[in-house]
PDB file of C-alpha atoms in Angstrom:
ATOM      1  CA  MET R  21     -36.914  -9.768  27.146  1.00  0.00           C
ATOM      2  CA  ALA R  22     -38.711 -11.951  24.938  1.00  0.00           C
ATOM      3  CA  THR R  23     -40.215 -15.116  26.592  1.00  0.00           C
ATOM      4  CA  LYS R  24     -39.783 -17.354  23.482  1.00  0.00           C
ATOM      5  CA  VAL R  25     -37.288 -17.614  20.530  1.00  0.00           C
ATOM      6  CA  ILE R  26     -37.440 -19.337  17.265  1.00  0.00           C
ATOM      7  CA  HIS R  27     -34.525 -21.331  16.216  1.00  0.00           C
ATOM      8  CA  ALA R  28     -34.366 -21.378  12.192  1.00  0.00           C
ATOM      9  CA  ILE R  29     -31.695 -23.826  10.886  1.00  0.00           C
ATOM     10  CA  TYR R  30     -30.163 -23.478   7.417  1.00  0.00           C
ATOM     11  CA  THR R  31     -27.552 -25.750   5.444  1.00  0.00           C
ATOM     12  CA  ASP R  32     -26.178 -23.179   3.245  1.00  0.00           C
ATOM     13  CA  ASP R  33     -24.584 -19.671   4.368  1.00  0.00           C
ATOM     14  CA  ASP R  34     -25.891 -17.872   1.129  1.00  0.00           C
ATOM     15  CA  VAL R  35     -29.351 -19.084   1.960  1.00  0.00           C
ATOM     16  CA  LEU R  36     -28.800 -17.882   5.525  1.00  0.00           C
ATOM     17  CA  LEU R  37     -27.666 -14.479   4.510  1.00  0.00           C
ATOM     18  CA  ASP R  38     -30.754 -14.041   2.263  1.00  0.00           C
ATOM     19  CA  ALA R  39     -32.846 -14.994   5.254  1.00  0.00           C
ATOM     20  CA  VAL R  40     -31.113 -12.712   7.630  1.00  0.00           C
ATOM     21  CA  LYS R  41     -31.872  -9.921   5.133  1.00  0.00           C
ATOM     22  CA  LYS R  42     -35.532 -10.832   4.914  1.00  0.00           C
ATOM     23  CA  VAL R  43     -36.168 -11.110   8.532  1.00  0.00           C
ATOM     24  CA  ARG R  44     -34.364  -7.852   9.041  1.00  0.00           C
ATOM     25  CA  ALA R  45     -36.497  -5.999   6.297  1.00  0.00           C
ATOM     26  CA  ALA R  46     -39.582  -7.477   8.188  1.00  0.00           C
ATOM     27  CA  LYS R  47     -38.457  -5.521  11.174  1.00  0.00           C
ATOM     28  CA  TYR R  48     -37.854  -8.742  13.523  1.00  0.00           C
ATOM     29  CA  THR R  49     -35.221  -8.616  15.956  1.00  0.00           C
ATOM     30  CA  ILE R  50     -32.412 -11.157  15.451  1.00  0.00           C
ATOM     31  CA  LYS R  51     -30.822 -11.967  18.806  1.00  0.00           C
ATOM     32  CA  GLU R  52     -27.778 -14.160  17.480  1.00  0.00           C
ATOM     33  CA  VAL R  53     -26.869 -16.269  14.400  1.00  0.00           C
ATOM     34  CA  PHE R  54     -24.530 -19.338  15.093  1.00  0.00           C
ATOM     35  CA  THR R  55     -22.223 -20.427  12.031  1.00  0.00           C
ATOM     36  CA  PRO R  56     -19.563 -23.047  11.822  1.00  0.00           C
ATOM     37  CA  PHE R  57     -17.318 -20.672  10.177  1.00  0.00           C
ATOM     38  CA  PRO R  58     -17.402 -16.523   9.235  1.00  0.00           C
ATOM     39  CA  VAL R  59     -19.784 -15.684   6.696  1.00  0.00           C
ATOM     40  CA  HIS R  60     -18.837 -12.663   4.701  1.00  0.00           C
ATOM     41  CA  GLY R  61     -21.241  -9.737   5.168  1.00  0.00           C
ATOM     42  CA  LEU R  62     -23.369 -11.429   7.813  1.00  0.00           C
ATOM     43  CA  ASP R  63     -22.354  -8.667  10.339  1.00  0.00           C
ATOM     44  CA  LYS R  64     -23.641  -5.931   8.255  1.00  0.00           C
ATOM     45  CA  ALA R  65     -26.708  -7.946   7.523  1.00  0.00           C
ATOM     46  CA  VAL R  66     -27.466  -8.713  11.025  1.00  0.00           C
ATOM     47  CA  GLY R  67     -26.809  -4.897  11.766  1.00  0.00           C
ATOM     48  CA  ILE R  68     -23.781  -5.140  13.982  1.00  0.00           C
ATOM     49  CA  GLU R  69     -21.990  -1.974  14.090  1.00  0.00           C
ATOM     50  CA  PRO R  70     -18.024  -1.987  13.284  1.00  0.00           C
ATOM     51  CA  THR R  71     -15.716  -2.651  16.127  1.00  0.00           C
ATOM     52  CA  ARG R  72     -12.919  -0.392  17.247  1.00  0.00           C
ATOM     53  CA  ILE R  73     -10.508  -3.454  17.329  1.00  0.00           C
ATOM     54  CA  ALA R  74      -8.095  -1.644  15.043  1.00  0.00           C
ATOM     55  CA  ILE R  75      -7.812   1.399  17.160  1.00  0.00           C
ATOM     56  CA  ALA R  76      -7.055  -1.115  20.274  1.00  0.00           C
ATOM     57  CA  SER R  77      -4.370  -2.823  18.272  1.00  0.00           C
ATOM     58  CA  PHE R  78      -2.793   0.470  17.387  1.00  0.00           C
ATOM     59  CA  LEU R  79      -2.747   1.832  20.779  1.00  0.00           C
ATOM     60  CA  TYR R  80      -1.217  -1.624  21.935  1.00  0.00           C
ATOM     61  CA  GLY R  81       1.385  -1.358  19.040  1.00  0.00           C
ATOM     62  CA  LEU R  82       2.268   2.115  20.543  1.00  0.00           C
ATOM     63  CA  LEU R  83       2.622   0.799  23.982  1.00  0.00           C
ATOM     64  CA  GLY R  84       4.913  -1.971  22.886  1.00  0.00           C
ATOM     65  CA  LEU R  85       7.083   0.725  20.950  1.00  0.00           C
ATOM     66  CA  THR R  86       7.194   2.852  23.935  1.00  0.00           C
ATOM     67  CA  VAL R  87       8.087   0.146  26.286  1.00  0.00           C
ATOM     68  CA  ALA R  88      10.902  -1.035  23.692  1.00  0.00           C
ATOM     69  CA  VAL R  89      12.477   2.528  23.455  1.00  0.00           C
ATOM     70  CA  VAL R  90      12.356   3.372  27.241  1.00  0.00           C
ATOM     71  CA  MET R  91      13.895  -0.026  28.012  1.00  0.00           C
ATOM     72  CA  MET R  92      16.752  -0.038  25.570  1.00  0.00           C
ATOM     73  CA  ASN R  93      17.470   3.474  26.497  1.00  0.00           C
ATOM     74  CA  TYR R  94      17.794   2.771  30.083  1.00  0.00           C
ATOM     75  CA  ILE R  95      19.664  -0.603  29.485  1.00  0.00           C
ATOM     76  CA  MET R  96      21.973   0.509  26.764  1.00  0.00           C
ATOM     77  CA  ILE R  97      22.496   4.110  27.267  1.00  0.00           C
ATOM     78  CA  VAL R  98      21.906   5.093  31.172  1.00  0.00           C
ATOM     79  CA  ASP R  99      22.397   2.051  33.171  1.00  0.00           C
ATOM     80  CA  TRP R 100      25.269   0.181  31.338  1.00  0.00           C
ATOM     81  CA  PRO R 101      26.566   1.913  28.437  1.00  0.00           C
ATOM     82  CA  GLN R 102      29.370  -0.360  26.495  1.00  0.00           C
ATOM     83  CA  ASP R 103      31.636   0.005  23.731  1.00  0.00           C
ATOM     84  CA  ILE R 104      30.561  -2.444  21.140  1.00  0.00           C
ATOM     85  CA  GLY R 105      32.934  -2.932  18.143  1.00  0.00           C
ATOM     86  CA  GLY R 106      34.388   0.286  18.707  1.00  0.00           C
ATOM     87  CA  LYS R 107      31.228   2.301  18.703  1.00  0.00           C
ATOM     88  CA  PRO R 108      30.402   3.901  22.140  1.00  0.00           C
ATOM     89  CA  SER R 109      26.905   4.333  23.278  1.00  0.00           C
ATOM     90  CA  PHE R 110      26.657   8.039  24.185  1.00  0.00           C
ATOM     91  CA  THR R 111      23.033   8.718  22.652  1.00  0.00           C
ATOM     92  CA  PHE R 112      19.841   6.659  21.903  1.00  0.00           C
ATOM     93  CA  ILE R 113      19.954   8.371  18.339  1.00  0.00           C
ATOM     94  CA  GLN R 114      23.270   7.250  17.246  1.00  0.00           C
ATOM     95  CA  ASN R 115      22.440   3.781  18.123  1.00  0.00           C
ATOM     96  CA  MET R 116      18.936   3.479  16.730  1.00  0.00           C
ATOM     97  CA  PRO R 117      19.754   1.554  13.719  1.00  0.00           C
ATOM     98  CA  ALA R 118      20.812  -1.290  15.977  1.00  0.00           C
ATOM     99  CA  PHE R 119      17.604  -0.838  18.075  1.00  0.00           C
ATOM    100  CA  ILE R 120      14.924  -1.185  14.955  1.00  0.00           C
ATOM    101  CA  PRO R 121      14.639  -4.980  15.264  1.00  0.00           C
ATOM    102  CA  ILE R 122      14.116  -4.875  19.116  1.00  0.00           C
ATOM    103  CA  MET R 123      11.454  -2.166  18.593  1.00  0.00           C
ATOM    104  CA  PHE R 124       9.538  -3.918  15.858  1.00  0.00           C
ATOM    105  CA  GLU R 125       9.500  -7.052  17.630  1.00  0.00           C
ATOM    106  CA  LEU R 126       8.125  -5.461  21.073  1.00  0.00           C
ATOM    107  CA  THR R 127       5.441  -3.452  19.027  1.00  0.00           C
ATOM    108  CA  VAL R 128       4.105  -6.684  17.425  1.00  0.00           C
ATOM    109  CA  PHE R 129       4.627  -8.644  20.817  1.00  0.00           C
ATOM    110  CA  PHE R 130       2.448  -6.120  22.685  1.00  0.00           C
ATOM    111  CA  ALA R 131      -0.061  -5.751  19.947  1.00  0.00           C
ATOM    112  CA  GLY R 132      -0.480  -9.541  19.466  1.00  0.00           C
ATOM    113  CA  HIS R 133      -0.738 -10.495  22.895  1.00  0.00           C
ATOM    114  CA  LEU R 134      -2.941  -7.633  24.314  1.00  0.00           C
ATOM    115  CA  MET R 135      -5.303  -8.137  21.269  1.00  0.00           C
ATOM    116  CA  VAL R 136      -5.784 -11.798  22.442  1.00  0.00           C
ATOM    117  CA  ILE R 137      -6.423 -10.782  25.992  1.00  0.00           C
ATOM    118  CA  THR R 138      -8.817  -8.084  24.939  1.00  0.00           C
ATOM    119  CA  PHE R 139     -10.609 -10.712  22.631  1.00  0.00           C
ATOM    120  CA  TYR R 140     -11.169 -13.279  25.654  1.00  0.00           C
ATOM    121  CA  LEU R 141     -12.249 -10.517  28.054  1.00  0.00           C
ATOM    122  CA  ARG R 142     -14.667  -8.820  25.389  1.00  0.00           C
ATOM    123  CA  SER R 143     -15.972 -12.055  24.406  1.00  0.00           C
ATOM    124  CA  LYS R 144     -16.475 -13.102  28.082  1.00  0.00           C
ATOM    125  CA  ILE R 145     -14.429 -16.378  27.328  1.00  0.00           C
ATOM    126  CA  TRP R 146     -13.286 -17.515  30.766  1.00  0.00           C
ATOM    127  CA  PRO R 147     -11.518 -20.823  31.314  1.00  0.00           C
ATOM    128  CA  PHE R 148     -13.880 -23.856  32.013  1.00  0.00           C
ATOM    129  CA  ARG R 149     -16.850 -21.693  30.659  1.00  0.00           C
ATOM    130  CA  LYS R 150     -19.631 -23.712  29.264  1.00  0.00           C
ATOM    131  CA  ALA R 151     -20.751 -23.453  25.534  1.00  0.00           C
ATOM    132  CA  GLU R 152     -23.729 -21.289  24.914  1.00  0.00           C
ATOM    133  CA  ASN R 153     -24.192 -23.115  21.516  1.00  0.00           C
ATOM    134  CA  PRO R 154     -28.156 -24.019  21.218  1.00  0.00           C
ATOM    135  CA  ASP R 155     -27.570 -26.717  18.617  1.00  0.00           C
ATOM    136  CA  LEU R 156     -24.347 -28.602  18.359  1.00  0.00           C
ATOM    137  CA  ARG R 157     -24.829 -29.134  14.512  1.00  0.00           C
ATOM    138  CA  THR R 158     -23.791 -25.405  14.197  1.00  0.00           C
ATOM    139  CA  THR R 159     -20.185 -26.277  15.013  1.00  0.00           C
ATOM    140  CA  ASP R 160     -20.151 -28.786  12.167  1.00  0.00           C
ATOM    141  CA  ASP R 161     -22.303 -27.703   9.185  1.00  0.00           C
ATOM    142  CA  HIS R 162     -25.332 -26.079   9.852  1.00  0.00           C
ATOM    143  CA  PHE R 163     -26.323 -22.381  10.704  1.00  0.00           C
ATOM    144  CA  LEU R 164     -28.637 -21.224  13.205  1.00  0.00           C
ATOM    145  CA  MET R 165     -30.505 -17.766  13.211  1.00  0.00           C
ATOM    146  CA  GLU R 166     -32.099 -17.050  16.859  1.00  0.00           C
ATOM    147  CA  ILE R 167     -35.028 -14.571  16.597  1.00  0.00           C
ATOM    148  CA  GLU R 168     -36.918 -12.993  19.569  1.00  0.00           C
ATOM    149  CA  VAL R 169     -40.562 -13.513  19.461  1.00  0.00           C
ATOM    150  CA  HIS R 170     -42.919 -10.704  20.614  1.00  0.00           C
ATOM    151  CA  GLY R 171     -46.457 -12.002  20.078  1.00  0.00           C
ATOM    152  CA  GLU R 172     -46.036 -12.168  16.090  1.00  0.00           C
ATOM    153  CA  GLU R 173     -45.044 -15.932  16.103  1.00  0.00           C
ATOM    154  CA  THR R 174     -47.230 -17.329  13.363  1.00  0.00           C
ATOM    155  CA  GLU R 175     -46.211 -14.471  10.809  1.00  0.00           C
ATOM    156  CA  LEU R 176     -42.755 -15.079  11.812  1.00  0.00           C
ATOM    157  CA  LEU R 177     -43.061 -18.620  11.196  1.00  0.00           C
ATOM    158  CA  LYS R 178     -44.488 -18.288   7.968  1.00  0.00           C
ATOM    159  CA  LEU R 179     -41.888 -15.809   6.741  1.00  0.00           C
ATOM    160  CA  LEU R 180     -39.109 -18.353   7.853  1.00  0.00           C
ATOM    161  CA  SER R 181     -40.891 -21.075   6.022  1.00  0.00           C
ATOM    162  CA  ASN R 182     -40.444 -18.994   2.837  1.00  0.00           C
ATOM    163  CA  THR R 183     -36.684 -18.557   3.338  1.00  0.00           C
ATOM    164  CA  HIS R 184     -35.927 -22.020   2.735  1.00  0.00           C
ATOM    165  CA  ALA R 185     -34.966 -23.028   6.457  1.00  0.00           C
ATOM    166  CA  SER R 186     -34.256 -26.622   6.935  1.00  0.00           C
ATOM    167  CA  GLU R 187     -35.883 -26.667  10.473  1.00  0.00           C
ATOM    168  CA  VAL R 188     -37.676 -24.155  12.243  1.00  0.00           C
ATOM    169  CA  LYS R 189     -38.578 -24.556  16.048  1.00  0.00           C
ATOM    170  CA  VAL R 190     -39.932 -22.524  19.064  1.00  0.00           C
ATOM    171  CA  VAL R 191     -38.140 -22.890  22.224  1.00  0.00           C
ATOM    172  CA  GLU R 192     -37.850 -21.203  25.635  1.00  0.00           C
ATOM    173  CA  PRO R 193     -34.856 -19.092  25.766  1.00  0.00           C
ATOM    174  CA  LEU R 194     -32.056 -20.543  28.148  1.00  0.00           C
ATOM    175  CA  LYS R 195     -30.928 -18.425  31.199  1.00  0.00           C
ATOM    176  CA  ILE R 196     -27.130 -18.781  31.035  1.00  0.00           C
ATOM    177  CA  LEU R 197     -24.947 -17.061  33.832  1.00  0.00           C
ATOM    178  CA  GLY R 198     -22.028 -15.131  32.638  1.00  0.00           C
TER     179      GLY R 198
END
């Protein structure tokens, strides 16, 4: 673990993206980048691997579809079959056109709600948790790149001054309990 980190603050997202690419090309470790809005291409520039969130969403949707089919089959066919509009409920397949809206809605419901829960758990966003943002300006209009220092402080400061950073400062990293 690094004993110090450097905070480089930028006022433009394109300048930040170019700076991230230069810092990564120089083989420095970028600990985190704080932005007020998503920056297209930043995840690849920082070196973050693609997530498996789409697979999780698909599985959650399948779970919702399964719950819908089992629930409707039990309620409408097994437990209390009814003769609605002269159409008896003998099998699930005969009544499937009437069940399609319910299957769709529960698929979307499960996928949406379980994705939100997964996002909160994966991001470790708990109720009443304190923010880990090192500079409040990054919630408004500034961008901050946090770089670990491993003894090459002067070279890194020189590199960051060439990337058009509006501010560069060396700070001690905060010990935040998760």
